[in-house]
Coordinates of N, CA and C in Angstrom, one line a residue:
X275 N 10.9 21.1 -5.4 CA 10.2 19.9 -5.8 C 8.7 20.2 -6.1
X276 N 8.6 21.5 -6.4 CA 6.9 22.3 -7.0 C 6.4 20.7 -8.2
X277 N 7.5 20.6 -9.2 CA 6.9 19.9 -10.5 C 6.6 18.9 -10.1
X278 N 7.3 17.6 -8.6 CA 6.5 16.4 -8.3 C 5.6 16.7 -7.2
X279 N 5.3 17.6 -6.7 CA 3.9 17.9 -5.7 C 2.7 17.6 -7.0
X280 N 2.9 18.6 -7.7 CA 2.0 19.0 -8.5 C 1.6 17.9 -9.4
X281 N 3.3 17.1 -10.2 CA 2.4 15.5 -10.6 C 1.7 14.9 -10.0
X282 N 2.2 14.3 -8.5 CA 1.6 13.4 -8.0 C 0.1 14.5 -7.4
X283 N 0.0 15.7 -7.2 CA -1.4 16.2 -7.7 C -2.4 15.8 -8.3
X284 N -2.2 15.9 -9.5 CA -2.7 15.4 -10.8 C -2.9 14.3 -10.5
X285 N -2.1 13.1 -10.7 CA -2.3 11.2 -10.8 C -3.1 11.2 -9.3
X286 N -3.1 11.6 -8.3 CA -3.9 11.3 -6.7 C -5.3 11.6 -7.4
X287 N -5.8 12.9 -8.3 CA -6.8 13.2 -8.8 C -7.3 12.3 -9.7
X288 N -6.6 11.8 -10.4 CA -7.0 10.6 -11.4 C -7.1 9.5 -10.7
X289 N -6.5 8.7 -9.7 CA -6.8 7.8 -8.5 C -8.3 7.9 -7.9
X290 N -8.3 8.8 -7.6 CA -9.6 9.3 -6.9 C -11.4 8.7 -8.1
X291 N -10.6 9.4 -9.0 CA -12.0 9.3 -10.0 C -11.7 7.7 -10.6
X292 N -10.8 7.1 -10.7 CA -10.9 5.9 -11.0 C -11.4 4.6 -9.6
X293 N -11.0 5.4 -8.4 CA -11.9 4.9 -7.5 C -13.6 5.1 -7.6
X294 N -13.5 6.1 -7.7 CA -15.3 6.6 -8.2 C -16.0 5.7 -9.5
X295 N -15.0 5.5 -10.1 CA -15.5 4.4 -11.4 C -15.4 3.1 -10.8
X296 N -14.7 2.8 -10.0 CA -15.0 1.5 -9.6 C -15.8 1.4 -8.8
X297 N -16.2 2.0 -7.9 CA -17.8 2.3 -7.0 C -18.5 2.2 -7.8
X298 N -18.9 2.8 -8.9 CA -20.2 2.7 -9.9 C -20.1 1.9 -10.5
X299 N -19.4 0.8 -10.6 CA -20.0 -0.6 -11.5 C -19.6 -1.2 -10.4
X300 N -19.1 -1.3 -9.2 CA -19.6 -2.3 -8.1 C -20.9 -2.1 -7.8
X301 N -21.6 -0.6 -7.7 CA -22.6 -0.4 -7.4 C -23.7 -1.3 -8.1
X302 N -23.9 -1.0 -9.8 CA -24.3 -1.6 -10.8 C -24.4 -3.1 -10.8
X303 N -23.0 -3.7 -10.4 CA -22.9 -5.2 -10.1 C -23.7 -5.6 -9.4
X304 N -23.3 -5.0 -7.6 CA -24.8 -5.3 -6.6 C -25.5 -5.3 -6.7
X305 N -26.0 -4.3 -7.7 CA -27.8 -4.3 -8.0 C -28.3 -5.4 -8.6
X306 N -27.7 -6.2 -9.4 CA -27.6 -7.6 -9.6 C -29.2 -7.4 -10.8
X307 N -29.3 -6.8 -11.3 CA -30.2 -6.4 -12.4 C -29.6 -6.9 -13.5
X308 N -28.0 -6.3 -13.9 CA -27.8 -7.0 -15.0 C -27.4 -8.1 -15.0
X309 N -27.9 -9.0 -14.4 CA -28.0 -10.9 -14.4 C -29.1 -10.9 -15.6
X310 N -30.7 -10.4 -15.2 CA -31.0 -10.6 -15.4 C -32.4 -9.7 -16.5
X311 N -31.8 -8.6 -17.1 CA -32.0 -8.0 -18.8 C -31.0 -7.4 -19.2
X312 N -30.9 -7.4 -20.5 CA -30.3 -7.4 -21.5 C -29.7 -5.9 -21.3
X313 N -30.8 -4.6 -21.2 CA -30.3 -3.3 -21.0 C -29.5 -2.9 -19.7
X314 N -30.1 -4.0 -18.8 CA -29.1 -3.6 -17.4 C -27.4 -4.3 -17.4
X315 N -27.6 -5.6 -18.7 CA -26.2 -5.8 -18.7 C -25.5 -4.8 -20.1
X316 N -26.1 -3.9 -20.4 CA -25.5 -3.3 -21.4 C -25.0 -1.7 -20.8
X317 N -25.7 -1.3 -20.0 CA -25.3 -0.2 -18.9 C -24.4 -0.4 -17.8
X318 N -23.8 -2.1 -17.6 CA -22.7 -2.4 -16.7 C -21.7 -2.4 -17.7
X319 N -22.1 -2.9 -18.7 CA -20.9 -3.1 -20.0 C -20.3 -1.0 -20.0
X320 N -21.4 -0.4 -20.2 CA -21.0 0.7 -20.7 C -20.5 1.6 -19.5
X321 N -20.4 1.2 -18.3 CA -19.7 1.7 -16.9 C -18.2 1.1 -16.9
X322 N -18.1 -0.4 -17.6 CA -16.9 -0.3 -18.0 C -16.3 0.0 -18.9
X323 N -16.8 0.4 -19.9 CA -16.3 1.2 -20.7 C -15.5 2.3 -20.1
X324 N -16.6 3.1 -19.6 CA -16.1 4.8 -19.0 C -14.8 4.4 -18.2
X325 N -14.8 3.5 -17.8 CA -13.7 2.7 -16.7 C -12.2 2.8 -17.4
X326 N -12.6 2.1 -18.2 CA -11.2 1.4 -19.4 C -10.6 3.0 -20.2
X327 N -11.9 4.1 -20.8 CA -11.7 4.9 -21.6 C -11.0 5.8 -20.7
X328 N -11.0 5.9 -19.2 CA -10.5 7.0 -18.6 C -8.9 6.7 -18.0
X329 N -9.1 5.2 -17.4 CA -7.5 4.5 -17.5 C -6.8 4.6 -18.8
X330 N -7.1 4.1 -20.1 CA -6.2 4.4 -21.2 C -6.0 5.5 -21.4
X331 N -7.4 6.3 -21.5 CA -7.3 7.8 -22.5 C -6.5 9.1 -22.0
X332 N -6.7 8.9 -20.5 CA -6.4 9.7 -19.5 C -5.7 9.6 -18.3
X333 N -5.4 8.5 -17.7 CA -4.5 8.6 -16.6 C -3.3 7.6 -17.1
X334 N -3.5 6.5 -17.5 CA -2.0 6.0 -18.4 C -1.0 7.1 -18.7
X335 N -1.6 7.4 -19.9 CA -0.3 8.3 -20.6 C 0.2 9.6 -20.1
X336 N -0.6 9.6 -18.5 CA 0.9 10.4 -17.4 C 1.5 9.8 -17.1
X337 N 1.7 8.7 -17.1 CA 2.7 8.1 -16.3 C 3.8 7.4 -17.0
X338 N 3.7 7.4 -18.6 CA 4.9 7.4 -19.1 C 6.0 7.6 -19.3
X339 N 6.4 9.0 -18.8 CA 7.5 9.6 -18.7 C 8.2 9.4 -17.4
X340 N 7.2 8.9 -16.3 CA 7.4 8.9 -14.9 C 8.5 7.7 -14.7
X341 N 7.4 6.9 -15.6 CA 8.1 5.3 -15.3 C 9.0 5.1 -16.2
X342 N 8.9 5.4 -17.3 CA 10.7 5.8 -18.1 C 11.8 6.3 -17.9
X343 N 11.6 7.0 -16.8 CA 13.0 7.7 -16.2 C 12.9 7.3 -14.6
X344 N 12.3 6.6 -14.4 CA 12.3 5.2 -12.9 C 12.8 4.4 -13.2
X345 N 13.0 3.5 -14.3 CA 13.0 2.1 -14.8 C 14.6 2.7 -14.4
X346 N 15.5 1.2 -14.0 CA 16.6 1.0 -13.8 C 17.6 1.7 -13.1
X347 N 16.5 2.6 -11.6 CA 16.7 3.7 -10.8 C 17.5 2.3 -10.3
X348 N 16.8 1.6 -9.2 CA 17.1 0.7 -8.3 C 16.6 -0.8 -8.5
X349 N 16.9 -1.9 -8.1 CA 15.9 -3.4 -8.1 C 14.9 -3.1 -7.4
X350 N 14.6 -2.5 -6.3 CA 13.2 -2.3 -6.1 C 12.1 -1.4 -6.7
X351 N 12.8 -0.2 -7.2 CA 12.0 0.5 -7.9 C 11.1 -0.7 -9.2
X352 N 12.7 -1.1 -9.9 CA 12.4 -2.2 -11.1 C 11.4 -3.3 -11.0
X353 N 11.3 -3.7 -9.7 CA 10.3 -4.9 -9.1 C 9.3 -4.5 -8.8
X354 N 8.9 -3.3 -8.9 CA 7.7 -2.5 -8.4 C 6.9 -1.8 -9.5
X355 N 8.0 -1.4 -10.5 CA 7.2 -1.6 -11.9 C 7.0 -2.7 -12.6
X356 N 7.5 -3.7 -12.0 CA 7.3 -5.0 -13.0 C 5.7 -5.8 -12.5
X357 N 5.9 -5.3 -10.8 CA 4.7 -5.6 -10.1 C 3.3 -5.1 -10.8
X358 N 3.8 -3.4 -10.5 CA 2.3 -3.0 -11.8 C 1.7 -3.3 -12.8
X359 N 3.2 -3.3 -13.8 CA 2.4 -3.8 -15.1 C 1.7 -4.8 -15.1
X360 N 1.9 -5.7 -14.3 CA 1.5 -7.3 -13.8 C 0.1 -7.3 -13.7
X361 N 0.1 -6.1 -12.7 CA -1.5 -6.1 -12.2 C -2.0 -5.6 -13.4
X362 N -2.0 -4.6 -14.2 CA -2.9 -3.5 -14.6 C -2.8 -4.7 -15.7
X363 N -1.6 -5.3 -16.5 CA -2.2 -6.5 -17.6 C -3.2 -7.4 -17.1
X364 N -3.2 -7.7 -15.8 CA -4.0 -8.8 -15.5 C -5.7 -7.9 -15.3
X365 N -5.6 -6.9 -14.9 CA -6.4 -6.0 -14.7 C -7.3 -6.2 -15.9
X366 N -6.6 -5.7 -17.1 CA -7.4 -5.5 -18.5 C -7.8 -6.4 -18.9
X367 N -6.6 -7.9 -18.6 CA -7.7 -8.7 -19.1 C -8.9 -9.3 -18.2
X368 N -9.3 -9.6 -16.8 CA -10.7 -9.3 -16.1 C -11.3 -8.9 -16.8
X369 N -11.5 -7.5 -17.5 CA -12.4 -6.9 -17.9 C -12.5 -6.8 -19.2
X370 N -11.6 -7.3 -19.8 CA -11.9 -8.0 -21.6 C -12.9 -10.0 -21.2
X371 N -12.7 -10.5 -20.1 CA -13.3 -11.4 -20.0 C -14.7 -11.3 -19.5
X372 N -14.8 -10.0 -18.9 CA -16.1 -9.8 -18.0 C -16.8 -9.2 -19.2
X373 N -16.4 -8.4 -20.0 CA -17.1 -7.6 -21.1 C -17.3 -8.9 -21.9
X374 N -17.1 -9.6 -22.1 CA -17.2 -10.8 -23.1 C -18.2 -11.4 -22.4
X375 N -18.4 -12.1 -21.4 CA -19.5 -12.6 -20.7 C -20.0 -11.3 -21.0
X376 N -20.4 -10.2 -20.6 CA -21.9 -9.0 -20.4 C -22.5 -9.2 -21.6
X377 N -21.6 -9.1 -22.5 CA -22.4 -9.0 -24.3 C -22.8 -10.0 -24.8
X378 N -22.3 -11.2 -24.3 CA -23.4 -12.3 -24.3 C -24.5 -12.5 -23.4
X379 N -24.0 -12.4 -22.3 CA -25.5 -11.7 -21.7 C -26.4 -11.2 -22.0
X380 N -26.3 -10.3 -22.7 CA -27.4 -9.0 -23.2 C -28.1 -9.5 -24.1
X381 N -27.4 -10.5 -24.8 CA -28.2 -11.2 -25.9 C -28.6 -12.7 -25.6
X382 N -28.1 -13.7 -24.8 CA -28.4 -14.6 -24.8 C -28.7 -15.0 -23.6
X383 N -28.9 -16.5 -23.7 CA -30.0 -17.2 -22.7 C -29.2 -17.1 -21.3
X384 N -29.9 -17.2 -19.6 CA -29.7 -17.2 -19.3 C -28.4 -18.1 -18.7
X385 N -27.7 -17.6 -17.6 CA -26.1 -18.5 -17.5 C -25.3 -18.0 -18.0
X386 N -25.5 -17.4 -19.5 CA -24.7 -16.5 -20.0 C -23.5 -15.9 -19.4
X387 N -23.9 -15.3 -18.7 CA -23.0 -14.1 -17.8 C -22.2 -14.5 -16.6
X388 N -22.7 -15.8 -16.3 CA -21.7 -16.8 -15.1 C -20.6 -16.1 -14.8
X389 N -20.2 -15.8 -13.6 CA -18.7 -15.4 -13.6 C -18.7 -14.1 -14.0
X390 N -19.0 -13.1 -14.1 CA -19.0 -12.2 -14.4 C -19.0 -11.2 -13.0
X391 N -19.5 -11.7 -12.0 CA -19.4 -11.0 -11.0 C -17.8 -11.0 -10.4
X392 N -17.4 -12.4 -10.3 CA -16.5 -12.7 -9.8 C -15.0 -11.8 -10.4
X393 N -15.2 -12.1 -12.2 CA -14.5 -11.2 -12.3 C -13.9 -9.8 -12.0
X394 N -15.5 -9.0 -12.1 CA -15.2 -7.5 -11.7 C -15.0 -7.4 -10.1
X395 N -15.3 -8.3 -9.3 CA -14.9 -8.4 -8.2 C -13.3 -8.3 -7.7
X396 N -13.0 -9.6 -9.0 CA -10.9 -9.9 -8.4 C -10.4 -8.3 -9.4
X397 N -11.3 -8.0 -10.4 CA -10.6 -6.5 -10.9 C -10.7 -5.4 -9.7
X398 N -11.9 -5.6 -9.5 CA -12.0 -4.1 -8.1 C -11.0 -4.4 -7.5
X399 N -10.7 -5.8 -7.1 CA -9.5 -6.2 -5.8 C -8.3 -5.7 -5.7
X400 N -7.6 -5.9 -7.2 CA -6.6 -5.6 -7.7 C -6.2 -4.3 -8.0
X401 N -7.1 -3.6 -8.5 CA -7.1 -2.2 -8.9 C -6.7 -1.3 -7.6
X402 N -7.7 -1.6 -6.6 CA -7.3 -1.1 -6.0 C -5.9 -1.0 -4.8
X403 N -5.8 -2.0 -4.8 CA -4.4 -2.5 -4.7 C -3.1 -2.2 -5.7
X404 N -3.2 -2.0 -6.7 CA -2.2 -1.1 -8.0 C -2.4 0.5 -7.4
X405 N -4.0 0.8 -7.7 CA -3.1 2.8 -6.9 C -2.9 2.5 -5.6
X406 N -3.4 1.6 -4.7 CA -2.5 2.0 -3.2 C -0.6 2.4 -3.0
X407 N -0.7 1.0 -4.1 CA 0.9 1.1 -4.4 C 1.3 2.0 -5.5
X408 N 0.8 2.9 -6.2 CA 1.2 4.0 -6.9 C 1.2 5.0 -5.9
X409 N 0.2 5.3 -5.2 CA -0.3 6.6 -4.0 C 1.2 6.1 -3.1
X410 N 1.8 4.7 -3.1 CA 2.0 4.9 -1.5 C 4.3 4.7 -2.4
X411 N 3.9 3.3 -2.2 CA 5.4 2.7 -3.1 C 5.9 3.3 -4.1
X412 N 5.4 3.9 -5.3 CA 5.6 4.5 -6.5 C 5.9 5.8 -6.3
X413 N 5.1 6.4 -5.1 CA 5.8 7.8 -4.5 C 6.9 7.9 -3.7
X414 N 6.8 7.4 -3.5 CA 8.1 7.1 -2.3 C 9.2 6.6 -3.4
X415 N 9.4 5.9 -4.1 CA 10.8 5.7 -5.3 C 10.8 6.6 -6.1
X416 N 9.8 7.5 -6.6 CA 10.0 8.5 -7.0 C 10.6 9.5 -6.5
X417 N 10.2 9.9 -5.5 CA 10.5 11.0 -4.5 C 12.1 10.9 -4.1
X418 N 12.8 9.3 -4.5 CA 14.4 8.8 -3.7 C 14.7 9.1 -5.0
X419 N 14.8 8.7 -6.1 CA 15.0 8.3 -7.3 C 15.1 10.0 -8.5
X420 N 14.7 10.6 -8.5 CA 14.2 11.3 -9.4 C 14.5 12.5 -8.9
X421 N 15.7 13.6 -9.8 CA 15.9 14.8 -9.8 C 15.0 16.1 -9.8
X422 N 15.3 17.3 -9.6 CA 14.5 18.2 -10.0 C 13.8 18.5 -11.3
X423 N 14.9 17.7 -12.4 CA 14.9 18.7 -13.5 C 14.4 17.5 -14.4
X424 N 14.6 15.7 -13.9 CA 13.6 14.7 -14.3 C 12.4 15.0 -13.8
X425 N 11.8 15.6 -12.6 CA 10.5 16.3 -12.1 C 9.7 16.9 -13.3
X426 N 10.3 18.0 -13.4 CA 10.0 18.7 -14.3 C 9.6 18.5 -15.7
X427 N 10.8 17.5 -16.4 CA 10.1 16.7 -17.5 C 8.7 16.0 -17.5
X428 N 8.9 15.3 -16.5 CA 7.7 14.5 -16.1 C 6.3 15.2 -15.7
X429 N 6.9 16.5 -15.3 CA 5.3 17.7 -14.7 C 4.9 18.1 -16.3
X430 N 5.9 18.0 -17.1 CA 5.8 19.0 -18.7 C 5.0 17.6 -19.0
X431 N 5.2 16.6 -19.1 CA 4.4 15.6 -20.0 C 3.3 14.9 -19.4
X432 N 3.1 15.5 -18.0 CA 1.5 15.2 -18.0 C 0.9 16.4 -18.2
X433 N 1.3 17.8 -18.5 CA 0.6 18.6 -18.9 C 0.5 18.4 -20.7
X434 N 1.3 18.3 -21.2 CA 1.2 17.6 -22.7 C -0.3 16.4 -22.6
X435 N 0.2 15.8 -21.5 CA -1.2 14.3 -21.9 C -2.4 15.2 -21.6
X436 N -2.1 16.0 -20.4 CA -3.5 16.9 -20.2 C -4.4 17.5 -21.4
X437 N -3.4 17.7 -21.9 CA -3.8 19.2 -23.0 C -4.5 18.2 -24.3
X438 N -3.8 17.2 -24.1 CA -3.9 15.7 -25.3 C -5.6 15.2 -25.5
X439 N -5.9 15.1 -24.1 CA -7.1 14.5 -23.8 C -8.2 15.4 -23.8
X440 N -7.7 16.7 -23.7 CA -9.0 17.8 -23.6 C -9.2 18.1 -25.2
X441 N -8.1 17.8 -26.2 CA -8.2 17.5 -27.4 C -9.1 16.9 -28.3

């Protein structure tokens, strides 16, 4: 089982740095500067950016192969991917509504930005709560679920997304 050590390798490694991105725009948040100019809410805008660009660009499209040969293992596996998507849609949009508030922020009158904290707040919440359950639940149905030689598909196509993104 070399090919799922080494996936779940990889995605624990991408976990990690998407915790690190969420540290640095909670950080940014706290500092509570971008309430109040325009460039401090344009450098919180642009921490979520790096945020969004590294979940879609880079750790998503490992896990496509993962969860396509999961899907319709078991009802709990299936409820556990339905769970995710749940989050990570609800996820994106937080931060299509927080990014909408920032960029009016940056340009306009105060109040603007209302709610903005709160949002990235219930995203940190949630986020982090989606990889506990990838790190913890998603490993564990994989690990019952999932042959050697499905492993190995799955280890080939995140080295494919690897190779994709360094592109």
């Amino acid at each position: 089982m070399l090919a799922a050590e080494c996936a779940w390798a990889v995605l624990r490694v991408e976990h990690a740095r998407l915790r690190e991105l969420l540290n640095l725009v909670d950080d940014a948040l706290n500092d509570g500067a971008w309430a109040c100019s325009g460039p401090q809410a344009e450098a919180l805008s642009a921490l979520i950016e790096r945020l969004q660009a590294f979940d879609h660009t880079t750790h998503r499209p490992k896990g496509v192969v993962l969860v396509q040969t999961l899907r319709g293992r078991s009802v709990q596996a299936d409820d556990l991917l339905i769970r995710l998507e749940s989050t990570r849609d609800c996820c994106d949009d937080l931060l299509l509504q927080a990014k909408t508030r920032l960029k009016a922020a940056a340009s306009g009158p105060a109040g603007v930005g209302d709610g903005v904290e709160a949002l990235l707040h219930e995203h940190r919440r949630l986020m982090l709560v989606h990889l506990d359950e990838e790190d913890s639940l998603l490993h564990s149905q994989t690990a019952t679920h999932l042959t050697r030689e499905e492993w190995a598909a799955v280890a080939s196509s995140i080295s494919v997304a690897m190779g994709q993104a360094k592109a």
